[in-house]
Short mmCIF file of C-alpha atoms in Angstrom, two decimals:
data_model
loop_
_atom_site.label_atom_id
_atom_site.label_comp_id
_atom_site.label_asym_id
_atom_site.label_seq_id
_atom_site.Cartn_x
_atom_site.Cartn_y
_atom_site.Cartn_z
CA UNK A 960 14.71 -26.09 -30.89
CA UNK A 961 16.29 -23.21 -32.47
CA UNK A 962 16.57 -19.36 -31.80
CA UNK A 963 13.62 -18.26 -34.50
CA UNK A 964 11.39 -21.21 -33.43
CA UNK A 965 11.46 -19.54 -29.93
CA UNK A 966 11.05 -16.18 -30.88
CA UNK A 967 8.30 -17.66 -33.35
CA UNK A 968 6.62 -19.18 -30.14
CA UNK A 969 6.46 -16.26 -28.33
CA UNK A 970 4.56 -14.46 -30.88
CA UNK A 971 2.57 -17.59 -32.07
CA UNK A 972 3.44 -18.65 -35.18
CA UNK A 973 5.44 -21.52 -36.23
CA UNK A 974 6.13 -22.57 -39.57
CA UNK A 975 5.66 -26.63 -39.76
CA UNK A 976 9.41 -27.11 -39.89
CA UNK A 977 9.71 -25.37 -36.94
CA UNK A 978 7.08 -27.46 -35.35
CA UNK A 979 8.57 -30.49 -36.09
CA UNK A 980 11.36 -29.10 -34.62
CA UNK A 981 9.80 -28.48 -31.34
CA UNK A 982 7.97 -32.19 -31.55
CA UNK A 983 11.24 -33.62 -31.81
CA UNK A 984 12.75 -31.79 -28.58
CA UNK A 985 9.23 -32.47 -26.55
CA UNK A 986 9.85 -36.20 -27.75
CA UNK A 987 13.25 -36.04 -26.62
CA UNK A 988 12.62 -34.41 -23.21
CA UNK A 989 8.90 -34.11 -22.46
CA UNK A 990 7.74 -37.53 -23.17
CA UNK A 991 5.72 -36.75 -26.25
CA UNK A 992 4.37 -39.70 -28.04
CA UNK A 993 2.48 -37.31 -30.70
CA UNK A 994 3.75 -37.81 -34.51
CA UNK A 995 6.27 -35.36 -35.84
CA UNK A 996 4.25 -33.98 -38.38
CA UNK A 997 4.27 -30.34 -37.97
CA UNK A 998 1.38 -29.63 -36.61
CA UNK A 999 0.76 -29.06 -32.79
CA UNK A 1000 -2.09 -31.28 -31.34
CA UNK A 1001 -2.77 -32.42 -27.75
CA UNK A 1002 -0.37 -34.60 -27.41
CA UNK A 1003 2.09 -31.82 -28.30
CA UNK A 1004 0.77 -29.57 -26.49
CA UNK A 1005 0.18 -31.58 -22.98
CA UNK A 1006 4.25 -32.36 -23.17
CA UNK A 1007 4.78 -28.36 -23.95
CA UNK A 1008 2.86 -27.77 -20.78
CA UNK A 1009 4.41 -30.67 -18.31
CA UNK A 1010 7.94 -28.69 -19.28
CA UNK A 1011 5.95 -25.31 -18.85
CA UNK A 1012 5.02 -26.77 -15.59
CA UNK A 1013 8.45 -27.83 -14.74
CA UNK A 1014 10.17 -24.99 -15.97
CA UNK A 1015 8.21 -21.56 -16.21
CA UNK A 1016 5.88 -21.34 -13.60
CA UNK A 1017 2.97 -22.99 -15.34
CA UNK A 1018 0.09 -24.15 -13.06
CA UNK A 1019 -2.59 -24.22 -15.29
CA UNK A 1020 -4.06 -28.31 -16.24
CA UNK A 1021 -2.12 -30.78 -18.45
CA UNK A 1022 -5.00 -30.87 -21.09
CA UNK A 1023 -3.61 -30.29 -24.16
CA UNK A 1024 -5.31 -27.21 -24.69
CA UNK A 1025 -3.04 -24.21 -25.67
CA UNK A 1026 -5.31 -21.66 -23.60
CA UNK A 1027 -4.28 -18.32 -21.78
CA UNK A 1028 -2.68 -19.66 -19.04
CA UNK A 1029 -0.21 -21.60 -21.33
CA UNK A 1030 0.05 -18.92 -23.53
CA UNK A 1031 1.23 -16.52 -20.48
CA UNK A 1032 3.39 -19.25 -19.29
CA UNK A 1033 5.05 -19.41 -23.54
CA UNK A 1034 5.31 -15.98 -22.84
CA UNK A 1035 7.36 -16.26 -19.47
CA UNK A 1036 9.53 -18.83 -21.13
CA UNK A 1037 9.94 -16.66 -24.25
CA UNK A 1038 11.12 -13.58 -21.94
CA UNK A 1039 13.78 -16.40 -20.18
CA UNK A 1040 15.35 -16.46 -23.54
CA UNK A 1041 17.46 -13.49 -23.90
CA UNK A 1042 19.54 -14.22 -26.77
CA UNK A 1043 15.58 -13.94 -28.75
#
């Protein structure tokens, strides 16, 4: 995952490439079993929140559901980044 798609996660907006980007590295370390097709659905998301979980303090549900608590936890991963 590059530089710009983590500063683009932080604010919320990723272009598709950059989503596939991020599908690929949740494949490659999170499990994910979602297509890389650019678009983050549950299955993206629930691998996104097991490294949240493991990494950034997340203890919200593995649900697939990008909702505030894995937004806050983006955010705390974002802010972990300081070359952003």
């Amino acid at each position: 995952m590059g530089v710009i798609a983590r500063c683009s996660l932080a604010v919320g907006t990723l272009t598709t490439d950059e989503a596939k980007h991020l599908q690929c590295w949740l494949r490659d370390h999170s499990g994910c079993t979602g297509a890389i097709d650019g678009l983050l659905g549950p299955e993206s998301w629930k691998a996104f929140q097991r490294t949240l979980a493991a990494h950034w303090g997340y203890t919200g549900p593995i649900d697939g559901i990008a909702g505030p608590e894995t937004l806050a936890a983006i955010k705390r991963a974002a802010e972990g980044w300081t070359y952003c």
